[in-house]
Amino acid sequence: MPKLQELQDLTVQVRRDILRMVHKVNSGHPGGSLGCTEYMVALYNDIMELKDGFDMDGEGEDLFFLSNGHISPVFYSVLARKGYFPVDELNTFRLINSRLQGHPTTHEGLPGVRIASGSLGQGMSVALGAAQAKKLNKDPKLVYTLHGDGELQEGQNWEAIMYAAGKKVDNLISTIDYNGQQIDGATEDVLPMGDLRKKFEAFGWDVVDIEEGNNLEAVIKGMKEAKSRTGKGKPVCVLLHTVMGHGVDFMMYTHAWHGKAPNDEQLENALSQNPVTLGDY
Amino acid sequence: MKKYIDQGKNDTRSGFGAGLAELGRSNPNVVALCADLVGSLKMEKFIEENPERFFQIGIAEANMMGIAAGLTIGGKIPFTGTFANFSTGRVYDQIRQSIAYSGKNVKICASHAGVTLGEDGATHQILEDLGMMKMLPGMTVINPCDYNQTKAATIAIAEHEGPVYLRFGRPKVANFTPVDQKFEIGKALMLSEGTDVTIVATGHLVWEALVAAENLEKQGISAEVINIHTIKPFDGEAVLKSVKKTGCVVSAEEHNYLGGLGESVAGYLATTHPTPQEFVGTKDTFGESGTPEELMAKYGLDTKAIEKAVLKVLKRK
């Protein structure tokens, strides 16, 4: 296990990557990316069991599917810094001829990406297929997914949630980024989703809450708890309570930075709150 | 010139079921998924022989398409089964993102296509599916003509790497292609040579075209009949070669004339060898309840409609 300080340093550096990527092209989604930074860093550097290199089938290793594809900046940064592709390729984010499309795709052959996402609500279904293939292949490794809370408004999720429990897909851990925000405002205002824990439980899932989703230690502890609950006949849901825009004071507690890039001055301010640790790309 | 024999009637969906069962025995990576229509898709044999390789998804087609995409990530070759309407329109976005754009090796197997589904009516009779699927980059689109060819196509697509849309239907139609045929994706089949007009047909309208050609022969008209079982990739060269000889073409399909085989023919010929063409297909309309035969007649999809189109196009040569 890496030292906590190393992961903390990586977390700060990933935040810088996110901010610089979206600033450079004046587009992209910093809010959700910043909010999921601790989770993504912990997942790829402590929680998941990964092979060296990348192949599409991922047999013998844990798999991750990003369902809310718009938070590609955090995904790309974490993948690059894990060594899936050169870190300086982050410079090409959203530019023409890049492998780093606005929303992730397999189309351009970027190592680390196994499914296109962006049109919301499809990731859990894909993960279910991958998880069931693992069972057929007698591969004991796990499948992880990440979803936005607003994304659960897409009905396909509930088809998948019903199926996962009904078919006892217990090698799956689906995390909901529970930040209460979506493009048009607070989820409570756009379309309230009620008690998500009760909903998942009613559908037959085991649910773990991570109350401090932007506290690295708490995320690691919570994800280890979630992992310990796999293989017991139920899919596992993690309700990851985060703050959209976490780590940049003026981006927090609002949906305003869901899909907006900082200007030069705002970038300087944001970066000053996250000083260089491992080095910029 | 006849290269076909009438082997009696059979349903193309049963050809799919037989092909899938054979794949179950020959290819351990083949898995099947269904959205509560096992009997309609004739998947029972595969399930009986390979219960662990069958996934009953329930009435949730979007989830089925995603699960199929995910199964490919574990090296499986998923065959999804539901009606053509729910295999395309209902899940277009799931197919577009999770299957086609992601380049996943999913075989979308679609039954009960077209008005010949019959009494269930327009909600279940899709006539736009070929168009939707052919517009997706990377998607192979296959519409076989009879039981034997559907079985052969089902087996062949397992060997093809990439997403495939395979369309078939419910009613029993003439079974006339060889039992032991080789199915080559993208390669049109010349069924009956002629000199006056080219009839390119797909699905069970290939049989209607052959019967029409016989009737036309009695009137002194020599029709060439080509079976376009693969809508995409489209074998334009085969059509081009034929129309260079005959000088005119009729396309025939159980599909909206917009977006289907006829448009592929017209598009290809417009850029290579502009040729007078008539379209046999539904005229931008929904279907309705009725028997398959009644609907074929009412919507202009039968032998008579093909003959009429031939007489019309001959005047435009």
XYZ file of C-alpha atoms in Angstrom:
598
model
C 0.000 0.000 0.000
C 1.335 3.435 -0.914
C 1.903 5.866 1.913
C -0.998 8.158 2.626
C 1.155 11.238 2.008
C 2.022 9.985 -1.480
C -1.659 9.601 -2.267
C -2.390 13.033 -0.795
C 0.273 14.524 -3.049
C -1.190 12.702 -6.032
C -4.650 14.014 -5.170
C -3.438 17.610 -5.218
C -1.589 17.041 -8.467
C -4.647 15.480 -10.106
C -6.635 18.568 -9.093
C -4.043 20.753 -10.819
C -4.262 18.545 -13.917
C -8.055 18.862 -14.006
C -7.970 22.630 -13.678
C -5.229 23.105 -16.266
C -6.868 20.725 -18.759
C -10.245 22.445 -18.792
C -8.687 25.903 -18.677
C -6.517 25.240 -21.719
C -9.430 24.381 -23.999
C -11.955 26.532 -22.161
C -14.292 23.563 -21.932
C -14.903 20.452 -19.889
C -16.292 19.540 -16.498
C -14.216 20.551 -13.474
C -16.913 20.384 -10.764
C -17.643 16.660 -10.669
C -14.017 15.868 -11.511
C -12.720 17.749 -8.462
C -15.369 16.178 -6.269
C -14.348 12.641 -7.288
C -10.592 13.144 -7.064
C -10.020 11.362 -3.744
C -12.175 8.440 -4.873
C -10.451 8.003 -8.227
C -6.953 8.337 -6.726
C -7.763 5.818 -3.992
C -9.427 3.414 -6.408
C -6.582 3.242 -8.902
C -3.721 3.437 -6.418
C -4.903 1.455 -3.430
C -8.248 -0.283 -3.851
C -8.261 -1.976 -7.252
C -6.096 -4.972 -8.070
C -4.542 -4.190 -11.423
C -2.193 -5.909 -13.843
C 0.671 -4.094 -15.487
C -0.215 -2.740 -18.907
C -3.623 -2.700 -20.515
C -5.713 -5.150 -22.464
C -9.398 -4.789 -23.254
C -10.566 -8.018 -21.605
C -8.875 -7.262 -18.280
C -8.978 -10.869 -17.201
C -7.347 -11.428 -13.829
C -7.653 -7.807 -12.746
C -10.317 -5.498 -11.365
C -12.203 -3.376 -13.893
C -13.542 0.146 -13.621
C -16.282 1.737 -15.701
C -16.923 5.473 -15.610
C -20.615 5.903 -16.306
C -20.735 9.680 -15.844
C -18.303 10.225 -18.695
C -18.279 14.010 -18.438
C -15.855 13.833 -15.518
C -13.233 12.651 -17.986
C -10.579 15.118 -16.694
C -10.182 13.269 -13.394
C -10.315 9.905 -15.173
C -7.641 10.889 -17.698
C -5.376 12.424 -15.076
C -5.559 9.399 -12.781
C -4.988 6.991 -15.697
C -2.033 8.978 -17.012
C -0.420 9.298 -13.605
C -0.935 5.564 -13.092
C 1.089 5.030 -16.265
C -1.557 3.982 -18.775
C -0.370 6.668 -21.196
C 2.105 9.578 -21.108
C 1.166 12.323 -18.657
C 1.973 15.064 -21.155
C -0.782 13.693 -23.392
C -3.125 15.496 -20.984
C -2.092 18.551 -23.012
C -4.257 17.256 -25.875
C -7.512 17.058 -23.893
C -10.475 17.919 -26.156
C -8.212 18.985 -29.012
C -8.569 17.711 -32.551
C -6.861 14.388 -33.329
C -6.543 13.602 -29.620
C -7.159 10.292 -27.905
C -8.554 12.313 -24.992
C -12.028 13.007 -26.310
C -14.353 15.274 -24.357
C -16.067 12.148 -23.125
C -14.087 8.901 -22.913
C -14.170 6.474 -25.807
C -12.532 3.270 -26.911
C -12.695 4.581 -30.444
C -9.332 6.292 -30.242
C -7.676 3.392 -28.428
C -6.743 5.153 -25.203
C -5.314 2.591 -22.757
C -7.420 2.323 -19.621
C -10.760 2.998 -21.302
C -13.025 0.009 -21.958
C -16.317 1.646 -22.927
C -17.499 4.953 -24.312
C -19.593 7.000 -21.907
C -21.162 10.408 -21.976
C -24.738 9.659 -22.807
C -25.713 8.962 -19.216
C -27.148 5.885 -17.582
C -25.443 3.092 -19.507
C -22.393 2.290 -17.391
C -23.964 -0.011 -14.836
C -25.422 -2.258 -17.540
C -22.006 -2.578 -19.158
C -20.442 -3.321 -15.782
C -23.027 -6.041 -15.197
C -22.021 -7.721 -18.433
C -18.348 -7.506 -17.534
C -19.038 -8.817 -14.028
C -21.006 -11.756 -15.374
C -18.286 -12.513 -17.891
C -15.845 -12.647 -14.969
C -18.065 -15.200 -13.268
C -18.300 -17.276 -16.463
C -14.519 -17.094 -16.794
C -14.050 -18.022 -13.118
C -12.134 -14.782 -12.666
C -12.455 -13.763 -8.995
C -11.638 -10.083 -9.545
C -14.166 -7.265 -9.076
C -15.910 -4.693 -11.247
C -16.234 -1.079 -10.073
C -18.399 1.684 -11.478
C -18.906 5.361 -10.801
C -22.151 7.234 -11.455
C -23.379 10.732 -10.807
C -26.339 11.006 -8.457
C -28.252 13.041 -11.047
C -27.461 10.294 -13.533
C -29.778 7.998 -11.575
C -32.641 9.947 -13.114
C -31.978 7.890 -16.253
C -34.317 4.905 -16.132
C -31.838 2.398 -17.514
C -30.000 2.524 -14.172
C -33.018 1.088 -12.427
C -33.258 -1.731 -14.940
C -29.642 -2.497 -14.096
C -30.080 -2.036 -10.337
C -32.996 -4.479 -10.379
C -31.071 -6.966 -12.483
C -27.883 -6.809 -10.393
C -29.673 -7.852 -7.232
C -32.102 -10.232 -8.930
C -29.240 -12.116 -10.565
C -26.952 -11.869 -7.503
C -24.145 -10.037 -9.264
C -22.058 -9.772 -6.102
C -18.715 -8.995 -7.735
C -19.842 -5.448 -8.471
C -19.290 -2.251 -6.459
C -21.208 0.714 -7.867
C -20.392 4.093 -6.396
C -22.770 7.020 -6.576
C -21.133 10.440 -6.454
C -23.672 11.861 -4.044
C -23.011 15.588 -4.400
C -26.616 16.703 -4.820
C -25.851 18.837 -7.879
C -26.561 18.562 -11.584
C -26.363 20.923 -14.564
C -29.542 22.866 -13.915
C -29.161 23.077 -10.156
C -29.525 20.998 -7.019
C -30.941 17.524 -7.633
C -33.556 18.382 -5.010
C -34.807 21.167 -7.276
C -34.399 19.508 -10.666
C -35.871 16.129 -9.734
C -35.719 14.867 -6.159
C -34.621 11.269 -5.947
C -35.740 10.496 -2.438
C -33.766 8.296 -0.107
C -31.157 6.599 -2.265
C -30.007 4.247 0.488
C -33.536 2.981 0.982
C -34.050 2.700 -2.749
C -30.931 0.586 -3.271
C -31.746 -1.527 -0.229
C -35.278 -2.053 -1.432
C -33.867 -3.286 -4.727
C -31.742 -5.793 -2.804
C -28.339 -4.118 -2.644
C -25.910 -3.849 0.231
C -25.180 -0.153 0.824
C -22.103 1.522 2.298
C -22.069 5.256 3.011
C -18.835 7.205 2.821
C -19.797 10.373 4.637
C -16.526 12.179 3.956
C -16.078 11.520 0.264
C -13.351 14.139 -0.019
C -11.303 12.746 2.845
C -8.786 10.327 1.370
C -8.498 8.182 4.478
C -12.264 7.933 4.828
C -12.628 6.974 1.153
C -10.007 4.229 1.460
C -11.592 2.900 4.615
C -15.067 2.973 3.083
C -14.003 1.295 -0.136
C -12.242 -1.442 1.812
C -15.441 -1.952 3.740
C -17.365 -2.161 0.448
C -14.847 -4.670 -0.891
C -15.295 -6.843 2.179
C -19.012 -7.080 1.420
C -18.591 -8.517 -2.075
C -19.123 -12.210 -2.759
C -22.063 -12.430 -0.393
C -24.906 -12.701 -2.866
C -25.612 -8.982 -3.187
C -24.231 -6.183 -5.351
C -22.670 -3.403 -3.290
C -23.550 0.281 -3.586
C -21.328 3.004 -2.180
C -22.973 6.338 -1.497
C -19.987 8.648 -1.741
C -20.919 11.966 -0.181
C -18.802 14.569 -1.947
C -18.753 18.262 -2.615
C -18.802 19.235 -6.269
C -15.765 21.407 -7.008
C -13.936 20.272 -3.862
C -10.481 21.753 -3.322
C -11.214 25.105 -4.938
C -13.156 27.372 -2.601
C -15.073 29.339 -5.204
C -16.157 26.196 -7.055
C -17.609 24.416 -4.027
C -21.240 24.013 -2.962
C -22.635 25.073 -6.323
C -23.557 23.555 -9.679
C -22.079 26.589 -11.426
C -18.817 24.794 -12.253
C -20.404 21.599 -13.478
C -19.376 22.297 -17.052
C -17.518 25.603 -17.000
C -13.804 26.319 -17.310
C -11.988 28.896 -15.173
C -10.533 31.995 -16.842
C -6.836 32.905 -16.415
C -7.319 34.697 -13.131
C -9.601 32.032 -11.698
C -7.109 29.351 -12.728
C -4.291 31.119 -10.863
C -6.459 31.396 -7.788
C -7.508 27.728 -8.004
C -3.950 26.503 -8.557
C -2.672 28.578 -5.643
C -5.042 26.555 -3.453
C -3.459 23.359 -4.818
C 0.315 23.956 -5.029
C 2.531 21.635 -7.094
C 3.364 18.318 -5.460
C 4.508 15.723 -8.003
C 5.080 18.209 -10.818
C 2.885 19.548 -13.602
C 2.736 17.863 -16.998
C -31.074 -20.390 -64.873
C -32.870 -21.337 -61.679
C -30.543 -21.966 -58.782
C -33.218 -22.422 -56.169
C -35.607 -25.121 -55.112
C -38.786 -24.715 -53.142
C -38.259 -26.620 -49.888
C -41.580 -25.604 -48.414
C -42.294 -22.811 -45.998
C -40.494 -22.092 -42.765
C -39.955 -19.104 -40.499
C -36.666 -17.226 -40.534
C -36.727 -16.841 -36.735
C -36.492 -20.622 -36.514
C -33.460 -20.401 -38.768
C -31.949 -18.086 -36.184
C -32.819 -20.475 -33.358
C -31.250 -23.393 -35.211
C -28.116 -21.391 -36.008
C -27.783 -20.239 -32.407
C -28.137 -23.809 -31.148
C -25.393 -24.903 -33.485
C -23.157 -22.067 -32.278
C -23.834 -23.187 -28.722
C -22.212 -26.480 -29.586
C -19.371 -25.182 -31.728
C -18.265 -21.920 -30.099
C -17.844 -21.770 -26.303
C -17.567 -17.974 -26.352
C -21.070 -17.488 -27.742
C -23.547 -16.318 -25.100
C -27.194 -15.392 -25.581
C -29.360 -12.725 -23.970
C -33.085 -12.251 -24.205
C -35.598 -9.688 -22.978
C -38.518 -11.978 -22.133
C -39.119 -13.328 -25.635
C -37.358 -16.680 -25.602
C -40.164 -18.502 -27.397
C -40.642 -15.800 -30.009
C -36.928 -15.875 -30.839
C -36.746 -19.689 -30.809
C -33.855 -19.661 -28.346
C -35.016 -22.697 -26.337
C -32.532 -25.184 -27.737
C -29.510 -22.998 -26.990
C -30.779 -22.395 -23.455
C -31.499 -26.067 -22.839
C -28.007 -27.048 -23.922
C -26.106 -24.086 -22.438
C -28.030 -22.758 -19.435
C -24.949 -21.083 -17.947
C -24.383 -19.150 -21.166
C -27.872 -17.686 -21.308
C -28.881 -14.404 -19.656
C -32.570 -13.719 -19.135
C -32.642 -9.938 -18.806
C -36.362 -9.394 -18.348
C -38.304 -6.625 -20.054
C -35.394 -4.206 -20.077
C -33.881 -3.886 -23.529
C -31.590 -0.956 -22.737
C -30.019 -2.937 -19.913
C -29.695 -5.914 -22.255
C -27.660 -3.928 -24.784
C -25.332 -2.640 -22.076
C -24.875 -6.067 -20.525
C -24.089 -7.457 -23.979
C -21.446 -4.761 -24.462
C -19.948 -5.626 -21.075
C -19.844 -9.346 -21.805
C -17.602 -8.693 -24.813
C -15.071 -7.181 -22.412
C -14.699 -10.664 -20.932
C -14.145 -12.126 -24.406
C -17.708 -13.333 -24.957
C -19.666 -13.091 -28.211
C -23.148 -11.991 -27.106
C -26.252 -12.563 -29.242
C -29.151 -10.397 -28.037
C -32.676 -11.430 -28.902
C -35.867 -9.390 -29.007
C -38.272 -7.954 -31.570
C -36.712 -5.736 -34.258
C -38.549 -2.711 -32.903
C -37.105 -3.136 -29.411
C -33.719 -4.128 -30.868
C -33.269 -0.782 -32.596
C -35.501 2.207 -32.010
C -36.020 1.574 -28.329
C -32.305 1.215 -27.663
C -30.700 3.277 -30.384
C -28.622 5.343 -27.990
C -27.413 2.285 -26.078
C -26.379 0.624 -29.340
C -24.775 3.818 -30.567
C -22.627 4.515 -27.495
C -22.020 1.217 -25.730
C -21.846 -1.030 -28.809
C -21.112 0.732 -32.106
C -18.969 3.677 -30.938
C -17.256 1.406 -28.439
C -16.599 -1.150 -31.194
C -18.040 -4.048 -29.213
C -18.514 -7.485 -30.703
C -22.273 -7.708 -30.084
C -24.697 -9.479 -32.428
C -28.087 -7.772 -32.293
C -30.581 -10.392 -33.438
C -33.945 -8.950 -34.301
C -37.095 -10.888 -35.007
C -40.616 -9.929 -36.067
C -39.414 -7.202 -38.420
C -41.777 -5.519 -40.835
C -45.508 -5.600 -41.450
C -45.557 -9.400 -41.803
C -45.524 -9.534 -38.010
C -49.222 -9.153 -38.716
C -52.026 -8.761 -36.225
C -50.021 -7.062 -33.443
C -50.069 -3.928 -35.546
C -47.913 -0.883 -36.078
C -46.432 -0.566 -32.574
C -44.582 -3.811 -33.133
C -43.976 -3.679 -36.915
C -40.807 -1.725 -37.400
C -40.094 -0.544 -40.941
C -37.187 1.788 -40.151
C -34.697 -0.561 -38.517
C -32.447 -1.179 -41.521
C -32.025 2.554 -41.977
C -31.224 3.225 -38.331
C -28.716 0.427 -38.152
C -27.035 1.115 -41.481
C -26.389 4.706 -40.475
C -24.310 3.626 -37.477
C -20.591 3.686 -38.304
C -19.061 0.228 -38.072
C -22.358 -1.641 -37.960
C -22.824 -4.602 -40.290
C -26.471 -5.064 -41.349
C -27.796 -8.405 -42.547
C -31.298 -9.300 -43.733
C -31.375 -12.932 -44.918
C -34.077 -14.246 -47.229
C -35.220 -17.589 -45.830
C -34.806 -20.183 -43.086
C -31.638 -21.745 -44.465
C -29.927 -18.441 -45.110
C -30.873 -17.067 -41.696
C -29.330 -20.123 -40.080
C -26.181 -19.751 -42.174
C -25.980 -16.026 -41.406
C -26.387 -16.586 -37.659
C -23.446 -18.963 -37.699
C -21.351 -16.718 -39.938
C -21.668 -13.570 -37.825
C -20.064 -15.265 -34.823
C -16.836 -15.336 -36.816
C -17.080 -11.674 -37.785
C -15.374 -9.329 -35.315
C -17.564 -6.283 -34.689
C -21.181 -5.284 -34.147
C -23.789 -6.885 -36.379
C -27.512 -6.304 -36.828
C -29.278 -9.474 -37.995
C -32.911 -9.099 -39.049
C -35.501 -11.817 -39.502
C -39.221 -12.372 -39.147
C -42.138 -14.315 -37.780
C -44.246 -15.756 -40.630
C -43.391 -18.898 -42.495
C -41.985 -17.917 -45.878
C -40.594 -19.913 -48.800
C -37.396 -21.758 -47.971
C -35.431 -22.069 -51.182
C -31.688 -21.553 -50.672
C -29.336 -24.539 -50.261
C -29.095 -26.166 -46.840
C -25.315 -26.263 -47.014
C -24.777 -22.728 -48.311
C -21.763 -20.673 -47.355
C -22.758 -17.280 -46.019
C -20.344 -14.579 -47.044
C -21.004 -11.219 -45.364
C -21.201 -8.402 -47.896
C -21.322 -10.570 -50.994
C -24.527 -10.308 -53.062
C -25.871 -13.479 -54.650
C -26.975 -13.731 -58.258
C -30.051 -15.955 -58.258
C -31.444 -15.646 -61.756
C -29.746 -14.024 -64.731
C -31.591 -11.767 -67.137
C -31.096 -8.950 -69.610
C -33.973 -6.468 -69.383
C -34.170 -5.424 -65.736
C -32.322 -5.979 -62.483
C -34.363 -6.785 -59.392
C -32.374 -6.405 -56.174
C -34.261 -7.774 -53.221
C -33.627 -8.472 -49.563
C -35.299 -10.616 -46.921
C -38.268 -12.710 -47.915
C -38.941 -10.367 -50.823
C -36.189 -12.229 -52.637
C -38.664 -15.071 -53.099
C -41.344 -12.661 -54.260
C -38.823 -11.301 -56.762
C -38.070 -14.771 -58.097
C -41.767 -15.482 -58.585
C -42.181 -12.082 -60.241
C -39.288 -12.872 -62.578
C -41.011 -16.089 -63.618
C -44.242 -14.262 -64.315
C -42.408 -11.569 -66.266
C -40.677 -14.187 -68.367
C -44.095 -15.270 -69.623
C -44.567 -11.700 -70.846
C -41.217 -11.801 -72.632
C -39.341 -9.762 -70.007
C -35.996 -11.130 -68.847
C -35.334 -10.148 -65.220
C -32.122 -10.617 -63.296
C -32.654 -11.281 -59.581
C -29.976 -10.491 -56.996
C -30.224 -11.376 -53.322
C -28.779 -8.575 -51.211
C -28.649 -10.340 -47.854
C -26.106 -7.834 -46.542
C -27.407 -4.277 -46.551
C -24.106 -2.993 -45.157
C -21.398 -3.352 -46.318
C -23.305 -2.944 -49.565
C -22.143 -4.929 -52.587
C -22.482 -2.072 -55.066
C -20.236 -3.730 -57.584
C -22.640 -6.633 -58.067
C -25.504 -4.213 -58.680
C -23.407 -2.043 -60.972
C -22.348 -4.996 -63.094
C -25.948 -6.058 -63.494
C -27.434 -2.664 -64.365
C -24.730 -2.031 -66.926
C -26.266 -4.990 -68.727
C -29.969 -4.393 -68.026
C -30.135 -0.598 -67.856
C -32.716 -0.369 -65.067
C -33.322 -1.578 -61.528
C -36.095 -2.341 -59.061
C -35.298 -2.607 -55.352
C -37.585 -4.664 -53.122
C -37.656 -4.786 -49.331
C -40.059 -5.026 -46.406
C -38.978 -1.648 -45.085
C -39.713 2.001 -45.564
C -38.436 2.965 -49.020
C -36.622 5.753 -47.165
C -33.426 4.570 -45.564
C -33.379 0.957 -46.638
C -31.880 -1.143 -49.430
C -33.402 0.995 -52.179
C -31.570 4.073 -50.942
C -28.300 2.171 -50.776
C -28.802 1.111 -54.407
C -29.756 4.620 -55.516
C -26.872 6.187 -53.626
C -24.347 3.833 -55.141
C -25.624 4.117 -58.672
C -25.980 7.903 -58.512
C -22.229 8.210 -58.075
C -21.195 5.421 -60.444
C -23.790 4.816 -63.156
C -27.061 6.760 -62.860
C -29.826 4.273 -63.621
C -33.643 4.436 -63.699
C -34.925 2.845 -60.470
C -38.257 1.989 -58.887
C -38.709 1.238 -55.205
C -40.772 -1.596 -53.769
C -41.130 -0.842 -50.086
C -43.548 0.854 -47.741
C -44.205 4.470 -48.659
C -43.200 6.313 -45.494
C -46.093 4.932 -43.511
C -46.736 2.898 -40.383
C -48.283 -0.542 -40.699
C -51.544 -1.849 -39.214
C -53.137 -5.086 -38.025
C -53.925 -7.785 -40.539
C -52.647 -11.082 -41.844
C -49.146 -11.040 -43.341
C -50.546 -11.747 -46.817
C -53.123 -8.965 -46.571
C -50.512 -6.519 -45.373
C -48.025 -7.489 -48.085
C -50.699 -6.796 -50.675
C -51.985 -3.570 -49.112
C -48.523 -2.079 -48.597
C -47.248 -3.094 -52.034
C -44.651 -5.656 -51.034
C -45.728 -8.734 -52.995
C -45.055 -10.265 -56.384
C -47.658 -8.076 -58.049
C -46.036 -4.923 -56.691
C -42.646 -6.010 -58.012
C -44.062 -6.787 -61.456
C -45.766 -3.409 -61.559
C -42.532 -1.664 -60.618
C -40.658 -3.536 -63.340
C -43.150 -2.497 -66.029
C -42.868 1.091 -64.820
C -39.082 1.204 -64.777
C -38.800 -0.437 -68.208
C -40.623 2.572 -69.688
C -38.001 4.879 -68.198
C -35.005 3.142 -69.752
